């Protein structure tokens, strides 16, 4: 059965990869609740943050049961599988890969042995000192441990291995030590057999929020996931904070001073519009960006249309501010998220029509303002402009609700390389000519920051201005660990990991994988 590859979900043009999302993480501590199902629905709400693989680990006080596989949340799990994952604490993950390739061994949550049992860890973000942490793992463990041994090449697996490397400490104490060693962007949810943990890097680059159930607690990447499971929002997990939740309640540790640098691109594209960040609705922010875009780049036109759905809120704001009517000039096929059938050359030439089609009776003869969230290579906008002109548009004015993206991200978003970013080598006028528009305008960085209502110094703006709040890695890319030789590492395959689980090898921290039905099957299914 074909499974999701995570590459086409948001791409309107199949030939152009847009900015790929960070991962989605979810954790719940709730005795007497069906925590696996709560986690499933939480991950469903976070599917936009990663579409390559999904997994859930459940602790029942004695062991951790895990089920993970490649594909979307709805492809990986069904009701019978979730019914085998019984316990009171759960950790879930939906992945887009930034360190470690997109293959089964790298699906999360990642498991590792601890002196008292097992840790299951899910990570949103990207570390910048991965090579340094690998050296520490080599020194402390002496050989590959846990999932590293079976071909896991993620920075998450390094943190999991380190958390089990303190023989005389509890997981809570070990986590504080490991979190202080890590650099870069990391929002984490993890658990042992009894307790739920959540942590956020000192800069708080990636989001993480805390919610309350009637009989438990929830941690998630976005407030929208709290809404889905009926949890009330309590607060954000603070930068540099470790939260611990067990039968004794909730307690907090500070492992580093807070130096907030939240990701500005969350407001532009990554987060769901019904999510709240820093107390403000993302939808409200995007509408306000549209208003500011209209003030900065006015134009005489007949109709404002969005590129659905990412450009919709800003298009609403642009229309409100400019007084130009808002309309739907493009129809999106809601069921084309990814395709496993390679199109013929004839079909390939149709390009973005697989996903978008103009409403000819709406756009014909009109001067259009087309609002989108960003331009990466420019191929999508070039095809859109051509399509609208073929449908009879008199003029096409493109407006972008973010500044030009000119720098790569090292903190969990996968942009094109800097050489591929169209704004790196061309001016706005040159980009306008390249995509064939009558005019082109980007919102300014200051206007975007002001619309977010977050102080500029508390935001990471590196993809727009090249100012990195955390030192970038000396060597970046998904294959950082795949190019390393890890002592004791076996040939990465599913069967090896399945054998370790079946044998219950405590040295690997995989003995807790054993369960009836679903979880064992997850280790063997193709």
Short mmCIF file of C-alpha atoms in Angstrom, two decimals:
data_model
loop_
_atom_site.label_atom_id
_atom_site.label_comp_id
_atom_site.label_asym_id
_atom_site.label_seq_id
_atom_site.Cartn_x
_atom_site.Cartn_y
_atom_site.Cartn_z
CA UNK A 1 0.00 0.00 0.00
CA UNK A 2 1.39 3.42 -0.94
CA UNK A 3 2.24 5.60 2.04
CA UNK A 4 2.72 9.35 2.49
CA UNK A 5 6.08 10.82 1.58
CA UNK A 6 5.48 14.22 3.18
CA UNK A 7 6.67 16.10 0.12
CA UNK A 8 3.52 17.17 -1.67
CA UNK A 9 1.05 18.04 1.06
CA UNK A 10 1.24 21.82 0.80
CA UNK A 11 2.89 22.10 -2.59
CA UNK A 12 0.60 23.54 -5.20
CA UNK A 13 3.21 22.95 -7.88
CA UNK A 14 4.39 19.31 -7.76
CA UNK A 15 7.71 20.39 -9.28
CA UNK A 16 8.51 22.86 -6.49
CA UNK A 17 8.96 21.96 -2.83
CA UNK A 18 7.78 24.72 -0.53
CA UNK A 19 8.95 25.31 3.03
CA UNK A 20 8.42 22.03 4.89
CA UNK A 21 6.93 22.07 8.33
CA UNK A 22 8.45 21.31 11.66
CA UNK A 23 7.22 18.18 13.48
CA UNK A 24 4.13 17.90 15.65
CA UNK A 25 4.35 16.54 19.20
CA UNK A 26 1.68 15.61 21.73
CA UNK A 27 1.73 14.16 25.23
CA UNK A 28 -0.96 13.25 27.74
CA UNK A 29 -1.03 12.08 31.36
CA UNK A 30 -4.55 11.00 32.23
CA UNK A 31 -5.39 7.93 34.34
CA UNK A 32 -8.76 6.38 33.46
CA UNK A 33 -8.70 7.96 29.97
CA UNK A 34 -8.01 6.32 26.60
CA UNK A 35 -4.69 8.12 26.23
CA UNK A 36 -3.77 6.50 22.89
CA UNK A 37 -6.98 7.78 21.29
CA UNK A 38 -6.51 11.23 22.80
CA UNK A 39 -3.01 11.26 21.34
CA UNK A 40 -4.29 10.08 17.96
CA UNK A 41 -6.72 12.99 17.74
CA UNK A 42 -4.07 15.39 19.00
CA UNK A 43 -1.70 14.25 16.26
CA UNK A 44 -4.51 14.49 13.72
CA UNK A 45 -4.80 18.17 14.63
CA UNK A 46 -1.04 18.55 14.13
CA UNK A 47 -0.80 16.62 10.83
CA UNK A 48 0.14 19.82 8.95
CA UNK A 49 3.44 19.93 10.84
CA UNK A 50 4.75 16.65 9.41
CA UNK A 51 3.49 13.96 7.08
CA UNK A 52 6.32 11.42 6.75
CA UNK A 53 5.71 9.16 9.75
CA UNK A 54 3.64 8.95 12.91
CA UNK A 55 3.96 7.14 16.22
CA UNK A 56 2.47 6.76 19.68
CA UNK A 57 4.11 5.33 22.82
CA UNK A 58 1.96 4.48 25.86
CA UNK A 59 3.15 3.79 29.41
CA UNK A 60 1.08 1.62 31.76
CA UNK A 61 3.25 1.69 34.89
CA UNK A 62 5.16 -1.46 33.98
CA UNK A 63 6.16 -1.08 30.34
CA UNK A 64 5.95 1.19 27.31
CA UNK A 65 4.01 0.03 24.27
CA UNK A 66 4.83 1.71 20.96
CA UNK A 67 3.39 1.74 17.46
CA UNK A 68 4.97 3.81 14.68
CA UNK A 69 5.23 3.64 10.92
CA UNK A 70 5.68 5.68 7.77
CA UNK A 71 2.67 7.65 6.55
CA UNK A 72 -0.06 9.94 7.79
CA UNK A 73 -1.66 9.55 11.21
CA UNK A 74 -4.80 8.10 9.62
CA UNK A 75 -2.71 5.64 7.58
CA UNK A 76 -0.60 4.41 10.49
CA UNK A 77 -3.35 3.91 13.08
CA UNK A 78 -6.74 2.26 13.16
CA UNK A 79 -9.07 1.56 16.06
CA UNK A 80 -7.84 -1.98 16.66
CA UNK A 81 -4.26 -0.75 16.89
CA UNK A 82 -5.15 2.02 19.31
CA UNK A 83 -7.09 -0.45 21.47
CA UNK A 84 -3.85 -2.39 22.11
CA UNK A 85 -2.11 0.74 23.45
CA UNK A 86 -3.51 0.82 26.97
CA UNK A 87 -2.02 2.92 29.77
CA UNK A 88 -2.20 6.26 31.54
CA UNK A 89 0.60 8.24 29.87
CA UNK A 90 1.25 8.69 26.14
CA UNK A 91 3.63 10.48 23.80
CA UNK A 92 2.91 11.04 20.10
CA UNK A 93 4.78 12.40 17.10
CA UNK A 94 4.15 13.26 13.46
CA UNK A 95 7.35 13.86 11.53
CA UNK A 96 8.94 15.94 8.85
CA UNK A 97 12.63 15.06 8.75
CA UNK A 98 15.33 17.67 9.34
CA UNK A 99 18.12 15.54 10.84
CA UNK A 100 18.07 11.92 9.69
CA UNK A 101 16.46 10.75 6.47
CA UNK A 102 12.82 9.88 5.95
CA UNK A 103 12.82 6.15 6.65
CA UNK A 104 11.25 3.79 9.14
CA UNK A 105 14.17 3.60 11.55
CA UNK A 106 13.86 7.35 12.18
CA UNK A 107 10.15 7.39 13.01
CA UNK A 108 9.38 8.71 16.50
CA UNK A 109 8.84 8.44 19.46
CA UNK A 110 12.42 7.23 19.89
CA UNK A 111 13.12 4.68 22.63
CA UNK A 112 16.05 4.18 24.96
CA UNK A 113 16.98 2.36 28.15
CA UNK A 114 17.19 4.12 31.50
CA UNK A 115 18.45 2.69 34.81
CA UNK A 116 14.83 2.27 35.90
CA UNK A 117 13.15 1.30 32.64
CA UNK A 118 12.55 2.99 29.29
CA UNK A 119 12.20 6.50 27.89
CA UNK A 120 10.11 7.35 24.82
CA UNK A 121 10.91 10.74 23.34
CA UNK A 122 9.33 12.94 20.62
CA UNK A 123 11.12 16.03 19.28
CA UNK A 124 10.07 19.11 17.34
CA UNK A 125 12.98 21.22 16.11
CA UNK A 126 16.57 20.65 15.13
CA UNK A 127 19.76 20.59 17.20
CA UNK A 128 22.82 22.54 16.11
CA UNK A 129 25.42 20.62 18.16
CA UNK A 130 24.57 17.12 16.91
CA UNK A 131 28.22 16.21 16.22
CA UNK A 132 29.21 17.28 19.74
CA UNK A 133 26.44 15.19 21.28
CA UNK A 134 27.54 12.18 19.22
CA UNK A 135 31.03 12.51 20.70
CA UNK A 136 29.53 12.57 24.21
CA UNK A 137 27.43 9.48 23.45
CA UNK A 138 30.53 7.66 22.19
CA UNK A 139 32.40 8.60 25.35
CA UNK A 140 29.66 7.72 27.84
CA UNK A 141 27.94 4.74 26.28
CA UNK A 142 30.98 3.25 24.59
CA UNK A 143 28.90 1.79 21.78
CA UNK A 144 25.61 2.52 20.12
CA UNK A 145 22.61 2.14 22.39
CA UNK A 146 18.89 1.90 21.88
CA UNK A 147 17.72 2.83 18.41
CA UNK A 148 21.13 4.21 17.36
CA UNK A 149 22.27 0.61 17.19
CA UNK A 150 19.63 -0.21 14.60
CA UNK A 151 20.18 2.64 12.20
CA UNK A 152 18.34 5.58 13.78
CA UNK A 153 20.23 8.66 12.52
CA UNK A 154 18.31 11.45 14.27
CA UNK A 155 19.45 13.99 16.82
CA UNK A 156 16.47 12.75 18.86
CA UNK A 157 18.10 9.32 19.24
CA UNK A 158 21.22 11.00 20.63
CA UNK A 159 19.20 12.77 23.33
CA UNK A 160 17.40 9.53 24.16
CA UNK A 161 20.71 7.68 24.52
CA UNK A 162 22.14 10.43 26.73
CA UNK A 163 19.12 10.41 29.04
CA UNK A 164 19.86 6.77 29.84
CA UNK A 165 23.59 7.28 30.36
CA UNK A 166 23.42 8.45 33.99
CA UNK A 167 23.48 5.24 36.01
CA UNK A 168 22.91 6.86 39.41
CA UNK A 169 20.17 9.35 38.51
CA UNK A 170 16.46 9.37 37.86
CA UNK A 171 15.17 10.24 34.40
CA UNK A 172 14.05 13.60 35.78
CA UNK A 173 17.58 14.38 36.99
CA UNK A 174 19.19 13.04 33.82
CA UNK A 175 16.89 15.08 31.60
CA UNK A 176 17.96 18.32 33.28
CA UNK A 177 21.60 17.45 32.56
CA UNK A 178 20.95 16.49 28.91
CA UNK A 179 18.76 19.50 28.18
CA UNK A 180 21.55 21.78 29.42
CA UNK A 181 23.94 20.11 26.93
CA UNK A 182 21.68 20.47 23.89
CA UNK A 183 21.89 23.48 21.57
CA UNK A 184 19.47 24.56 18.89
CA UNK A 185 15.70 24.22 18.69
CA UNK A 186 13.99 21.54 20.72
CA UNK A 187 10.47 21.23 22.03
CA UNK A 188 10.19 17.78 23.59
CA UNK A 189 7.56 15.51 25.07
CA UNK A 190 8.80 12.26 26.61
CA UNK A 191 7.80 9.70 29.18
CA UNK A 192 8.89 6.68 31.11
CA UNK A 193 6.46 4.01 32.23
CA UNK A 194 4.75 6.40 34.68
CA UNK A 195 5.56 10.07 34.12
CA UNK A 196 5.09 12.67 31.39
CA UNK A 197 7.81 15.25 30.71
CA UNK A 198 7.88 18.34 28.47
CA UNK A 199 10.74 20.71 27.75
CA UNK A 200 11.57 23.67 25.53
CA UNK A 201 14.94 25.07 24.51
CA UNK A 202 16.10 28.33 26.18
CA UNK A 203 15.17 30.34 23.07
CA UNK A 204 11.72 28.74 22.74
CA UNK A 205 12.14 28.63 18.96
CA UNK A 206 9.43 26.01 18.40
CA UNK A 207 6.09 26.28 20.21
CA UNK A 208 4.88 24.09 23.09
CA UNK A 209 1.76 24.57 25.20
CA UNK A 210 0.30 23.05 28.35
CA UNK A 211 -3.39 22.13 28.73
CA UNK A 212 -5.66 20.71 31.41
CA UNK A 213 -8.14 17.87 31.11
CA UNK A 214 -10.77 17.18 33.74
CA UNK A 215 -8.68 14.21 34.88
CA UNK A 216 -5.25 14.90 33.51
CA UNK A 217 -2.80 17.07 31.58
CA UNK A 218 -1.91 17.57 27.92
CA UNK A 219 1.17 19.02 26.19
CA UNK A 220 1.10 19.88 22.48
CA UNK A 221 2.82 21.86 19.74
CA UNK A 222 -0.22 24.08 19.19
CA UNK A 223 -3.31 25.16 21.10
CA UNK A 224 -5.48 23.78 18.26
CA UNK A 225 -4.53 20.26 19.41
CA UNK A 226 -5.72 21.09 22.93
CA UNK A 227 -9.06 22.20 21.49
CA UNK A 228 -9.47 18.95 19.57
CA UNK A 229 -9.20 16.80 22.73
CA UNK A 230 -11.23 19.14 24.95
CA UNK A 231 -8.31 20.41 27.02
CA UNK A 232 -8.26 23.96 28.35
CA UNK A 233 -5.19 26.07 27.63
CA UNK A 234 -3.15 26.80 30.77
CA UNK A 235 0.04 28.41 29.50
CA UNK A 236 3.03 27.99 27.21
CA UNK A 237 5.90 25.83 28.40
CA UNK A 238 8.53 28.46 29.11
CA UNK A 239 11.85 28.61 27.24
CA UNK A 240 14.43 26.74 29.30
CA UNK A 241 11.77 24.91 31.36
CA UNK A 242 11.25 21.21 32.10
CA UNK A 243 7.71 20.28 33.17
CA UNK A 244 7.11 16.98 34.99
CA UNK A 245 3.63 15.46 35.45
CA UNK A 246 2.84 12.37 37.53
CA UNK A 247 0.56 11.19 40.34
CA UNK A 248 1.98 13.89 42.61
CA UNK A 249 0.85 16.63 40.21
CA UNK A 250 2.81 19.08 38.09
CA UNK A 251 6.24 20.45 38.93
CA UNK A 252 8.67 22.61 37.01
CA UNK A 253 12.46 22.88 36.74
CA UNK A 254 14.52 25.60 35.13
CA UNK A 255 17.50 24.06 33.26
CA UNK A 256 18.60 27.30 31.53
CA UNK A 257 17.75 31.01 31.62
CA UNK A 258 15.04 32.04 29.17
CA UNK A 259 16.19 34.03 26.13
CA UNK A 260 13.04 34.03 23.94
CA UNK A 261 13.44 33.82 20.16
CA UNK A 262 10.16 32.34 18.93
CA UNK A 263 9.95 31.47 15.24
CA UNK A 264 8.37 34.31 13.23
CA UNK A 265 7.56 31.91 10.39
CA UNK A 266 5.03 30.16 12.65
CA UNK A 267 2.85 33.26 12.19
CA UNK A 268 3.39 33.28 8.42
CA UNK A 269 2.82 29.66 7.50
CA UNK A 270 3.59 26.84 9.94
CA UNK A 271 0.90 27.13 12.61
CA UNK A 272 -2.79 26.44 12.05
CA UNK A 273 -4.85 29.62 11.76
CA UNK A 274 -6.97 28.54 14.76
CA UNK A 275 -3.89 28.29 16.98
CA UNK A 276 -2.89 30.99 19.46
CA UNK A 277 0.75 32.04 19.91
CA UNK A 278 1.78 34.45 22.67
CA UNK A 279 -1.88 35.05 23.42
CA UNK A 280 -2.83 36.07 19.87
CA UNK A 281 -4.80 34.19 17.23
CA UNK A 282 -2.64 33.22 14.27
CA UNK A 283 -5.59 33.97 11.97
CA UNK A 284 -5.93 37.44 13.48
CA UNK A 285 -2.22 38.05 12.94
CA UNK A 286 -2.37 36.95 9.31
CA UNK A 287 -5.36 39.20 8.60
CA UNK A 288 -3.47 42.10 10.15
CA UNK A 289 -0.43 41.31 7.99
CA UNK A 290 -2.74 41.57 4.98
CA UNK A 291 -3.91 44.99 6.09
CA UNK A 292 -0.34 46.21 6.45
CA UNK A 293 0.54 44.68 3.09
CA UNK A 294 -2.27 46.73 1.50
CA UNK A 295 -0.95 49.93 3.10
CA UNK A 296 2.62 49.22 1.98
CA UNK A 297 1.78 48.03 -1.55
CA UNK A 298 -1.50 49.53 -2.77
CA UNK A 299 -2.68 49.03 -6.34
CA UNK A 300 -5.76 49.82 -8.40
CA UNK A 301 -7.57 46.55 -8.96
CA UNK A 302 -11.01 44.95 -9.23
CA UNK A 303 -10.65 41.84 -7.07
CA UNK A 304 -8.46 40.41 -4.29
CA UNK A 305 -8.07 36.63 -4.44
CA UNK A 306 -6.04 34.29 -2.20
CA UNK A 307 -3.86 31.37 -3.15
CA UNK A 308 -5.80 28.84 -1.04
CA UNK A 309 -5.46 28.16 1.76
CA UNK A 310 -2.22 29.71 2.95
CA UNK A 311 -2.95 33.12 1.45
CA UNK A 312 -6.58 33.38 2.58
CA UNK A 313 -6.36 35.34 5.88
CA UNK A 314 -3.91 37.90 4.46
CA UNK A 315 -6.12 38.30 1.38
CA UNK A 316 -9.08 39.06 3.67
CA UNK A 317 -7.02 41.72 5.42
CA UNK A 318 -5.78 43.19 2.14
CA UNK A 319 -9.34 43.48 0.84
CA UNK A 320 -10.61 45.05 4.07
CA UNK A 321 -7.86 47.66 4.13
CA UNK A 322 -7.88 48.48 0.42
CA UNK A 323 -11.63 48.44 -0.12
CA UNK A 324 -11.17 46.13 -3.12
CA UNK A 325 -13.73 43.31 -3.15
CA UNK A 326 -12.58 39.89 -1.95
CA UNK A 327 -13.39 36.83 -4.03
CA UNK A 328 -12.45 33.22 -4.66
CA UNK A 329 -10.77 33.19 -8.04
CA UNK A 330 -8.98 29.86 -7.56
CA UNK A 331 -10.53 26.55 -6.56
CA UNK A 332 -8.35 23.99 -4.78
CA UNK A 333 -8.87 20.26 -5.02
CA UNK A 334 -9.08 19.38 -1.34
CA UNK A 335 -8.32 15.69 -1.98
CA UNK A 336 -4.99 16.11 -3.73
CA UNK A 337 -2.55 16.16 -0.84
CA UNK A 338 -0.05 13.79 -2.37
CA UNK A 339 0.11 11.62 -5.46
CA UNK A 340 1.78 8.24 -5.92
CA UNK A 341 1.13 8.03 -9.65
CA UNK A 342 3.80 9.61 -11.81
CA UNK A 343 2.09 11.79 -14.43
CA UNK A 344 2.89 11.40 -18.10
CA UNK A 345 4.68 14.24 -19.83
CA UNK A 346 1.34 15.52 -21.15
CA UNK A 347 -0.15 15.59 -17.65
CA UNK A 348 3.03 17.01 -16.14
CA UNK A 349 2.72 20.00 -18.42
CA UNK A 350 -0.59 20.79 -16.76
CA UNK A 351 1.49 21.63 -13.68
CA UNK A 352 -0.49 23.15 -10.84
CA UNK A 353 -3.90 22.45 -12.44
CA UNK A 354 -3.85 19.17 -10.53
CA UNK A 355 -4.41 21.22 -7.39
CA UNK A 356 -5.76 24.62 -8.49
CA UNK A 357 -8.11 25.75 -11.20
CA UNK A 358 -9.30 29.32 -11.91
CA UNK A 359 -12.94 30.38 -11.89
CA UNK A 360 -12.94 31.89 -15.35
CA UNK A 361 -16.22 33.77 -14.95
CA UNK A 362 -14.78 35.46 -11.83
CA UNK A 363 -11.30 36.42 -13.07
CA UNK A 364 -11.94 37.15 -16.77
CA UNK A 365 -11.38 40.80 -17.58
CA UNK A 366 -10.46 41.63 -13.96
CA UNK A 367 -7.43 43.37 -12.51
CA UNK A 368 -6.43 40.88 -9.81
CA UNK A 369 -4.49 41.13 -6.56
CA UNK A 370 -3.23 37.61 -5.82
CA UNK A 371 -2.15 37.10 -2.19
CA UNK A 372 0.17 34.27 -1.13
CA UNK A 373 2.24 33.60 2.00
CA UNK A 374 5.75 33.29 0.51
CA UNK A 375 7.83 32.80 -2.61
CA UNK A 376 10.57 30.15 -2.56
CA UNK A 377 11.85 29.43 -6.07
CA UNK A 378 9.13 31.32 -7.93
CA UNK A 379 7.97 28.40 -10.08
CA UNK A 380 4.56 28.19 -8.41
CA UNK A 381 3.83 31.91 -8.77
CA UNK A 382 5.04 31.86 -12.39
CA UNK A 383 2.61 29.05 -13.20
CA UNK A 384 -0.23 30.75 -11.32
CA UNK A 385 0.22 34.04 -13.15
CA UNK A 386 0.25 32.22 -16.48
CA UNK A 387 -2.90 30.27 -15.57
CA UNK A 388 -4.78 33.40 -14.53
CA UNK A 389 -3.82 35.21 -17.72
CA UNK A 390 -5.01 32.23 -19.76
CA UNK A 391 -8.32 32.46 -17.87
CA UNK A 392 -8.69 36.05 -19.08
CA UNK A 393 -7.30 38.16 -16.22
CA UNK A 394 -6.52 41.70 -17.41
CA UNK A 395 -3.77 42.29 -14.82
CA UNK A 396 -2.14 40.13 -12.14
CA UNK A 397 -0.58 41.88 -9.13
CA UNK A 398 1.12 39.51 -6.69
CA UNK A 399 1.30 40.37 -2.98
CA UNK A 400 3.25 38.27 -0.47
CA UNK A 401 2.44 38.27 3.27
CA UNK A 402 6.04 37.69 4.35
CA UNK A 403 9.35 39.37 3.52
CA UNK A 404 11.64 37.70 0.94
CA UNK A 405 13.05 34.41 2.27
CA UNK A 406 16.80 34.68 1.68
CA UNK A 407 18.43 32.52 4.37
CA UNK A 408 18.16 28.83 5.36
CA UNK A 409 16.70 27.64 8.66
CA UNK A 410 18.76 25.45 11.01
CA UNK A 411 16.03 25.13 13.64
CA UNK A 412 13.49 22.70 12.16
CA UNK A 413 12.14 24.15 8.90
CA UNK A 414 13.38 22.71 5.62
CA UNK A 415 13.63 25.52 3.06
CA UNK A 416 15.28 25.19 -0.32
CA UNK A 417 19.03 25.82 -0.21
CA UNK A 418 20.13 29.45 -0.32
CA UNK A 419 21.27 29.03 -3.91
CA UNK A 420 17.73 27.92 -4.85
CA UNK A 421 15.91 30.77 -3.09
CA UNK A 422 14.85 33.19 -5.81
CA UNK A 423 15.11 36.23 -3.52
CA UNK A 424 18.79 35.53 -2.80
CA UNK A 425 19.98 36.58 -6.24
CA UNK A 426 17.22 38.81 -7.63
CA UNK A 427 15.64 42.12 -6.68
CA UNK A 428 11.88 42.44 -6.23
CA UNK A 429 11.55 43.98 -9.70
CA UNK A 430 13.57 41.13 -11.21
CA UNK A 431 11.44 38.54 -9.42
CA UNK A 432 8.32 40.31 -10.69
CA UNK A 433 9.56 40.03 -14.26
CA UNK A 434 10.61 36.42 -13.69
CA UNK A 435 7.14 35.32 -12.58
CA UNK A 436 5.39 37.44 -15.23
CA UNK A 437 3.33 39.59 -12.83
CA UNK A 438 2.31 43.19 -13.44
CA UNK A 439 3.60 44.13 -9.99
CA UNK A 440 5.00 42.38 -6.89
CA UNK A 441 5.06 43.50 -3.27
CA UNK A 442 6.31 41.82 -0.10
CA UNK A 443 5.24 42.92 3.37
CA UNK A 444 8.15 44.49 5.26
CA UNK A 445 9.84 42.69 8.14
CA UNK A 446 8.89 45.46 10.57
CA UNK A 447 5.23 45.27 9.53
CA UNK A 448 5.18 41.48 9.97
CA UNK A 449 6.78 41.75 13.42
CA UNK A 450 4.36 44.47 14.50
CA UNK A 451 1.40 42.37 13.37
CA UNK A 452 2.59 39.48 15.55
CA UNK A 453 2.55 41.79 18.64
CA UNK A 454 5.70 39.99 19.87
CA UNK A 455 8.73 42.24 20.52
CA UNK A 456 11.21 42.03 17.65
CA UNK A 457 14.05 41.00 19.94
CA UNK A 458 11.97 38.03 21.17
CA UNK A 459 11.60 36.57 17.66
CA UNK A 460 13.83 34.44 15.44
CA UNK A 461 13.80 36.20 12.04
CA UNK A 462 16.83 34.44 10.57
CA UNK A 463 15.18 33.21 7.36
CA UNK A 464 14.38 36.84 6.53
CA UNK A 465 17.38 38.80 7.85
CA UNK A 466 20.16 36.21 8.37
CA UNK A 467 20.49 37.03 12.08
CA UNK A 468 20.76 33.64 13.81
CA UNK A 469 19.97 33.64 17.55
CA UNK A 470 21.77 30.30 18.01
CA UNK A 471 25.12 29.56 16.38
CA UNK A 472 24.45 27.53 13.19
CA UNK A 473 26.07 24.10 12.95
CA UNK A 474 29.44 23.76 11.26
CA UNK A 475 27.93 21.04 9.07
CA UNK A 476 24.21 20.95 8.40
CA UNK A 477 21.84 18.66 6.54
CA UNK A 478 19.69 15.61 7.18
CA UNK A 479 22.66 13.26 6.74
CA UNK A 480 24.87 14.59 9.55
CA UNK A 481 24.69 11.29 11.46
CA UNK A 482 24.26 9.10 8.40
CA UNK A 483 27.79 10.06 7.35
CA UNK A 484 29.19 9.10 10.75
CA UNK A 485 30.34 5.64 11.79
CA UNK A 486 28.67 4.79 15.08
CA UNK A 487 30.46 2.05 17.05
CA UNK A 488 28.41 -1.10 17.44
CA UNK A 489 25.78 0.00 14.93
CA UNK A 490 24.19 -2.84 13.01
CA UNK A 491 22.89 -2.64 9.46
CA UNK A 492 19.70 -0.57 9.70
CA UNK A 493 16.67 -2.72 9.04
CA UNK A 494 13.26 -3.28 10.54
CA UNK A 495 13.88 -6.94 11.22
CA UNK A 496 16.83 -6.19 13.49
CA UNK A 497 14.79 -3.84 15.60
CA UNK A 498 11.91 -6.29 15.62
CA UNK A 499 14.22 -9.06 16.83
CA UNK A 500 15.50 -6.90 19.66
CA UNK A 501 11.94 -6.14 20.72
CA UNK A 502 10.93 -9.78 20.57
CA UNK A 503 13.91 -10.85 22.64
CA UNK A 504 13.38 -8.01 25.11
CA UNK A 505 17.04 -6.98 25.13
CA UNK A 506 17.21 -4.59 28.13
CA UNK A 507 20.48 -3.07 26.93
CA UNK A 508 18.63 -1.53 24.00
CA UNK A 509 15.73 -0.17 25.99
CA UNK A 510 13.44 -2.01 23.60
CA UNK A 511 12.01 -4.62 25.92
CA UNK A 512 9.07 -2.33 26.59
CA UNK A 513 7.98 -2.57 22.97
CA UNK A 514 6.26 -5.89 23.61
CA UNK A 515 2.47 -5.81 23.42
CA UNK A 516 -0.39 -7.88 22.13
CA UNK A 517 -1.36 -7.30 18.54
CA UNK A 518 -0.79 -3.82 17.20
CA UNK A 519 2.53 -2.72 18.64
CA UNK A 520 4.35 -5.95 17.82
CA UNK A 521 2.87 -5.86 14.33
CA UNK A 522 4.20 -2.32 13.87
CA UNK A 523 7.72 -3.69 14.04
CA UNK A 524 7.15 -6.18 11.24
CA UNK A 525 4.70 -4.64 8.81
CA UNK A 526 6.05 -3.42 5.46
#
